[in-house]
Short mmCIF file of C-alpha atoms in Angstrom, two decimals:
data_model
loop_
_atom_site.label_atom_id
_atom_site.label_comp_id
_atom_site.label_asym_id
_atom_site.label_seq_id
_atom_site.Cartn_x
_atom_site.Cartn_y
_atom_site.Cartn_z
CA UNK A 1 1.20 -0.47 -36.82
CA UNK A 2 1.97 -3.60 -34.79
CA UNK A 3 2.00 -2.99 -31.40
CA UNK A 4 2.80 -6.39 -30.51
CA UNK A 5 6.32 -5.55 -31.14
CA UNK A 6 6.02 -3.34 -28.32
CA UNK A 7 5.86 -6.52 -26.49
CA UNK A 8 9.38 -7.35 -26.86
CA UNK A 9 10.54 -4.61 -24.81
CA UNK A 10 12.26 -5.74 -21.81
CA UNK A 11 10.13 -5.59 -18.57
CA UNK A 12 10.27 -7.03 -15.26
CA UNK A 13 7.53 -7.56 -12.57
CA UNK A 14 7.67 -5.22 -9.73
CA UNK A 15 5.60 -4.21 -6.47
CA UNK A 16 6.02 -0.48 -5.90
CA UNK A 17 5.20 0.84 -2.63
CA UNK A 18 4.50 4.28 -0.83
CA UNK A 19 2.96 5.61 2.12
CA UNK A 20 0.85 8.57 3.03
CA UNK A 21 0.96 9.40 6.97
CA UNK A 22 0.12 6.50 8.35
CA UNK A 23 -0.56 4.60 5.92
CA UNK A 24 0.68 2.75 3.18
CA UNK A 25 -0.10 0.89 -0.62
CA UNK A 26 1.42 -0.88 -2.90
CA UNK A 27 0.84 -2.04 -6.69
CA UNK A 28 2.44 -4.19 -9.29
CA UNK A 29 4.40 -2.49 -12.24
CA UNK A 30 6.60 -3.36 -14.88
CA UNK A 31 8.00 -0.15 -16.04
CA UNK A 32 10.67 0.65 -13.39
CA UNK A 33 13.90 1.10 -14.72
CA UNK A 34 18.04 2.52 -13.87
CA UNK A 35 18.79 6.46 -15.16
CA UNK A 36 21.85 7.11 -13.66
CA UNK A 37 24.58 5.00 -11.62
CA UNK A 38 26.34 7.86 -9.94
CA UNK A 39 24.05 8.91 -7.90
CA UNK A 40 22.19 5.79 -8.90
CA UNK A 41 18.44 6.68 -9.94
CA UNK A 42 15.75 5.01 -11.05
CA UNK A 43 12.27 5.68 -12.42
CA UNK A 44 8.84 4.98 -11.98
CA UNK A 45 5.70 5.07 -14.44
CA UNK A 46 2.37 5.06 -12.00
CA UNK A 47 -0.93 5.46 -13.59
CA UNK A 48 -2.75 9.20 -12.12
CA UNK A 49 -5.79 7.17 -11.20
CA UNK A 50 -4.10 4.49 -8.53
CA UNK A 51 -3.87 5.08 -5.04
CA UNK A 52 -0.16 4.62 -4.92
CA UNK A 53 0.36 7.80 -7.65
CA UNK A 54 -1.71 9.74 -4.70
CA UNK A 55 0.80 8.29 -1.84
CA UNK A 56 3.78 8.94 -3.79
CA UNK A 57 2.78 12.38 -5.09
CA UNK A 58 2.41 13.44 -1.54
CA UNK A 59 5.48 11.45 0.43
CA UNK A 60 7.48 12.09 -2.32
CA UNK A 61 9.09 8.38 -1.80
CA UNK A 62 8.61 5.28 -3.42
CA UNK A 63 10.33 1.30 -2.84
CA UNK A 64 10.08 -1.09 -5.36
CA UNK A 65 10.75 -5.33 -4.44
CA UNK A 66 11.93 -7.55 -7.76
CA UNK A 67 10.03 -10.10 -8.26
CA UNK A 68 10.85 -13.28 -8.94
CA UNK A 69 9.68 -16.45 -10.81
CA UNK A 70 7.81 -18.42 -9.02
CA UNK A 71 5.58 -15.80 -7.92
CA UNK A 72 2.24 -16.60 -7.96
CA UNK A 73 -0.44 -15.26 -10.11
CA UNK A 74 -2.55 -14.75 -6.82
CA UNK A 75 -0.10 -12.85 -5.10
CA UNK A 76 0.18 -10.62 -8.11
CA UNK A 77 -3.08 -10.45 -9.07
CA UNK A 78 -3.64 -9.20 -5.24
CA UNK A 79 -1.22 -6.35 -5.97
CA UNK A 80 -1.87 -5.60 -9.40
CA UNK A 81 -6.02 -6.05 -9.84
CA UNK A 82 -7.66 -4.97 -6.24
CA UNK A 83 -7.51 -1.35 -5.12
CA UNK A 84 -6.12 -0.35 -1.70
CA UNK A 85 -8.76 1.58 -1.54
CA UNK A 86 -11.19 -1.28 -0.80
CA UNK A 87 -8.70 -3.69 0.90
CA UNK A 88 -5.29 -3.64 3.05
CA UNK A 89 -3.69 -5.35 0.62
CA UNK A 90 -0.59 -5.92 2.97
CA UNK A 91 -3.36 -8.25 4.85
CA UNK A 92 -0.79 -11.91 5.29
CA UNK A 93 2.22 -10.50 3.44
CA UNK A 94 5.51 -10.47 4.96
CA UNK A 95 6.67 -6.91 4.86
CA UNK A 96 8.85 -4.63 6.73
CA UNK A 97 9.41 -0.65 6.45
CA UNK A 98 12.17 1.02 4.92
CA UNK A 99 14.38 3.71 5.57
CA UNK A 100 11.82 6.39 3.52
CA UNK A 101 8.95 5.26 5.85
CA UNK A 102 7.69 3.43 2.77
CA UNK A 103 7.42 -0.68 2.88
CA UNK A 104 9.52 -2.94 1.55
CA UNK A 105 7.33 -6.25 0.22
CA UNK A 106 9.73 -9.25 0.89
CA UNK A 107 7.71 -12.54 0.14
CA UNK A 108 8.44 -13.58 -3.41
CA UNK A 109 10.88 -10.87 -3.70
CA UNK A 110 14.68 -11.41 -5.00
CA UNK A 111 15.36 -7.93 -4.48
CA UNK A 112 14.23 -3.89 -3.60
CA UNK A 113 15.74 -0.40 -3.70
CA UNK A 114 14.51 2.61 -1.98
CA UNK A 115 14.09 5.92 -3.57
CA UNK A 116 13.33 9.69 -2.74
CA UNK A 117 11.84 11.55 -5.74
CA UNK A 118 13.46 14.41 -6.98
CA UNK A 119 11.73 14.44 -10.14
CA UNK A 120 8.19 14.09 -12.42
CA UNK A 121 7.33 13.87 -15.24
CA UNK A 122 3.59 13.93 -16.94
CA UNK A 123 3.10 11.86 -19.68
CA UNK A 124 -0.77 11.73 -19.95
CA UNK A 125 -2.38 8.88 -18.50
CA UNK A 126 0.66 8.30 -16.06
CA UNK A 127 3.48 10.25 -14.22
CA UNK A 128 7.37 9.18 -14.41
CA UNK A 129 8.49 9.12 -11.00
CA UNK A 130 12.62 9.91 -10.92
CA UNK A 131 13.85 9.01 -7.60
CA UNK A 132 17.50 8.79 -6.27
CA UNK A 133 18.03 5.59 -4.56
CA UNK A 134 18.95 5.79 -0.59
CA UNK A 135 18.67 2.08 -0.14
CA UNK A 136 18.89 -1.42 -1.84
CA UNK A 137 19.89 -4.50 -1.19
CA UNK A 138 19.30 -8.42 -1.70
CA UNK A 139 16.28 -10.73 -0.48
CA UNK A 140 17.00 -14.25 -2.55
CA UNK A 141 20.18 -13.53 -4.73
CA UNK A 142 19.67 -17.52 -6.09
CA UNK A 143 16.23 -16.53 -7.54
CA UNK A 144 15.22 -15.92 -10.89
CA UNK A 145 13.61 -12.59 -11.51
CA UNK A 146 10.56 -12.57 -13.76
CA UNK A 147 10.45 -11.20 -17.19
CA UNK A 148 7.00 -10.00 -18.34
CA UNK A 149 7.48 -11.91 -21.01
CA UNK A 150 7.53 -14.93 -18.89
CA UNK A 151 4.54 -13.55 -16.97
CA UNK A 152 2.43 -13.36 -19.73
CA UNK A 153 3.67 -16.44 -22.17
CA UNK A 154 4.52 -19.01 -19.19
CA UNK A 155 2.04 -18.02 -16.27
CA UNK A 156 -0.47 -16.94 -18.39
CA UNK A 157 -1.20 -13.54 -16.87
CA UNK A 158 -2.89 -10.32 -18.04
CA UNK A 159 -2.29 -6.85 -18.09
CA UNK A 160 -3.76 -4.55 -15.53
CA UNK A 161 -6.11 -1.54 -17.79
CA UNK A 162 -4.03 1.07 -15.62
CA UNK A 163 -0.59 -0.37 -16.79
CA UNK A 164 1.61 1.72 -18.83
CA UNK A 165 1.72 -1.09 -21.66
CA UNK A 166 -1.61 -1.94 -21.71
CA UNK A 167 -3.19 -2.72 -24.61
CA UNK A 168 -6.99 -4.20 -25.39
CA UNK A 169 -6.74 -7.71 -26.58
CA UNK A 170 -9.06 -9.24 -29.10
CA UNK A 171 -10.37 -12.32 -28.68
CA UNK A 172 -9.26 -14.71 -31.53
CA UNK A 173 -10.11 -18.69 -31.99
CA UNK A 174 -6.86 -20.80 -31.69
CA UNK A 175 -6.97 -24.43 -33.67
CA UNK A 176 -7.18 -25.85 -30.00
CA UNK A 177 -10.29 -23.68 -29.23
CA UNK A 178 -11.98 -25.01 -31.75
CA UNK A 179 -11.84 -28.56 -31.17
CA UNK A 180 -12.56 -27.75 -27.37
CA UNK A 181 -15.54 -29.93 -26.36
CA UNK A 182 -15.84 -27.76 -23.31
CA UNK A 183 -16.67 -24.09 -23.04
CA UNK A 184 -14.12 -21.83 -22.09
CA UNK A 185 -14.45 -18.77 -19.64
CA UNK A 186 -13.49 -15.15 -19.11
CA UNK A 187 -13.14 -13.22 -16.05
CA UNK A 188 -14.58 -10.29 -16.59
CA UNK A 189 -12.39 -8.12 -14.00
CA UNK A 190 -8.82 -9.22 -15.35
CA UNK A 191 -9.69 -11.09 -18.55
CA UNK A 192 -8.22 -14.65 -17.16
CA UNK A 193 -9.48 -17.16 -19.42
CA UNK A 194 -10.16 -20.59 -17.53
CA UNK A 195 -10.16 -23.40 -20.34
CA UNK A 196 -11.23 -26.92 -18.54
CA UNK A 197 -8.40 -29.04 -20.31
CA UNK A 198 -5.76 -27.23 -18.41
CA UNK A 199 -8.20 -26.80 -15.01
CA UNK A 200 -6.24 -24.65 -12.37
CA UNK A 201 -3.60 -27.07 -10.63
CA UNK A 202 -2.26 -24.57 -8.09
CA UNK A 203 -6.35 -23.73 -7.34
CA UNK A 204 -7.18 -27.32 -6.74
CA UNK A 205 -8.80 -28.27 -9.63
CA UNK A 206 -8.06 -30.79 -12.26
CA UNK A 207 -7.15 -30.77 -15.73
CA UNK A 208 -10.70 -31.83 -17.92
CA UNK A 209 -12.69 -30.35 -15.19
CA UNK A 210 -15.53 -27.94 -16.78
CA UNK A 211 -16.29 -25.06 -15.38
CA UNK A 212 -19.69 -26.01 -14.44
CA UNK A 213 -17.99 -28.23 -12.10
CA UNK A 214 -15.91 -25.74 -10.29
CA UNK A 215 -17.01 -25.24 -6.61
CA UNK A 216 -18.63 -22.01 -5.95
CA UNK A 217 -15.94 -20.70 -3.67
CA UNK A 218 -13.19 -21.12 -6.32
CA UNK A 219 -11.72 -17.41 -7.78
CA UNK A 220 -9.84 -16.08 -10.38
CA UNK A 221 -6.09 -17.48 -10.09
CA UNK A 222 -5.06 -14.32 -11.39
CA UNK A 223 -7.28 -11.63 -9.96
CA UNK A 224 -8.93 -12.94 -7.16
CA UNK A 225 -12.68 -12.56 -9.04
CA UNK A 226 -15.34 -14.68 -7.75
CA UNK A 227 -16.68 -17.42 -10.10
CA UNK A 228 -19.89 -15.69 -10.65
CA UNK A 229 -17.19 -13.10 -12.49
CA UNK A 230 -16.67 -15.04 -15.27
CA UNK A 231 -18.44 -15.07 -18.36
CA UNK A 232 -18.49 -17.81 -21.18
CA UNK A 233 -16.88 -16.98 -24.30
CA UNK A 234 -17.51 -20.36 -26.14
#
């Protein structure tokens, strides 16, 4: 079987949010999708082992904000591959909270719904979350929404392990790796790979610059890691 054709699924990038008491989480997911239109519903697929399945288990609400292309991989690697268990991951982002109680993430956003679940589903690894939808509306109509397509292929980002459509990737040698004078490295938290002839523009550091080079303080674009994360894979 090749389950790379289960890449061609359509998907969109999402934060979904919940609360418990008070307080609240949020993650990055890319399986939320419309059941119904009258009443409109939508679902939900949250790994059992994130802190957000916990908050929405127990509030029994859930918001999710669209997000849109130009989203950066920091923002969603602060969403997607750091636990809310260790840090307030609303720390600096613009926010406010919704009708449910539940927040509403607005910075990169294009749009968000609000939903109250009225239904679950156990599929293993995961829970389906069906929730009817009490609020929605627009943040940045002119914005393109990302595909995860254009996540992965464009922007060069990973897959979290607790994702729904994650699947282990195998490192394989590309023509271009090969001729690569300069070693190439992985972080080992989100499984970035920084390769020095493309650097890390939006990070501050040039194209050709080796990795050696790289000031200690510089992190995964993508996950946040430190540069003592990464591991050389060349």
């Amino acid at each position: 079987m090749n389950v790379k054709a289960l890449y061609k699924l359509g998907y969109g990038v999402y934060v979904v949010t919940s609360k418990k008491g008070d307080h609240i989480n949020g993650q990055i997911a890319n399986t939320v999708f419309q059941v119904t239109s009258e009443p409109p519903t939508v679902a939900v697929s949250i790994n059992k082992n994130n802190l957000t399945h916990e908050f929405i288990k127990e509030s029994r609400v859930f918001a999710a904000s669209v997000l849109c292309q130009e989203t950066p991989l920091a923002f969603i690697g602060n969403f997607g591959f750091k636990s809310g268990r260790d840090i307030d991951k609303f720390e600096g982002i613009n926010y406010k909270t919704g009708e449910t109680g539940a927040p509403i993430v607005l910075d990169n956003a294009v749009s968000f719904l609000e939903a109250k679940v009225i239904k679950e589903m156990d599929v293993g690894t995961h829970t389906i979350f069906v929730g009817e939808v009490v609020n929605a509306d627009m943040v940045a109509e002119h914005k393109v929404c990302m595909t995860y397509e254009h996540y992965h292929q464009i922007k060069g980002g990973k897959t979290p392990k607790a994702a729904a459509t994650y699947i282990e990737e195998k490192l394989t040698e590309t023509p271009k790796e090969v001729t690569s004078k300069m070693a190439k490295y992985r972080c080992t938290v989100c499984g970035y790979i920084y390769e020095p002839e493309n650097g890390d523009p939006d990070g501050g550091i040039k194209q050709g610059t080796p990795f050696e080079a790289i000031p200690d303080n510089w992190v995964c674009p993508v996950c946040g890691a430190a540069k003592s994360e990464f591991e050389k894979i060349d």
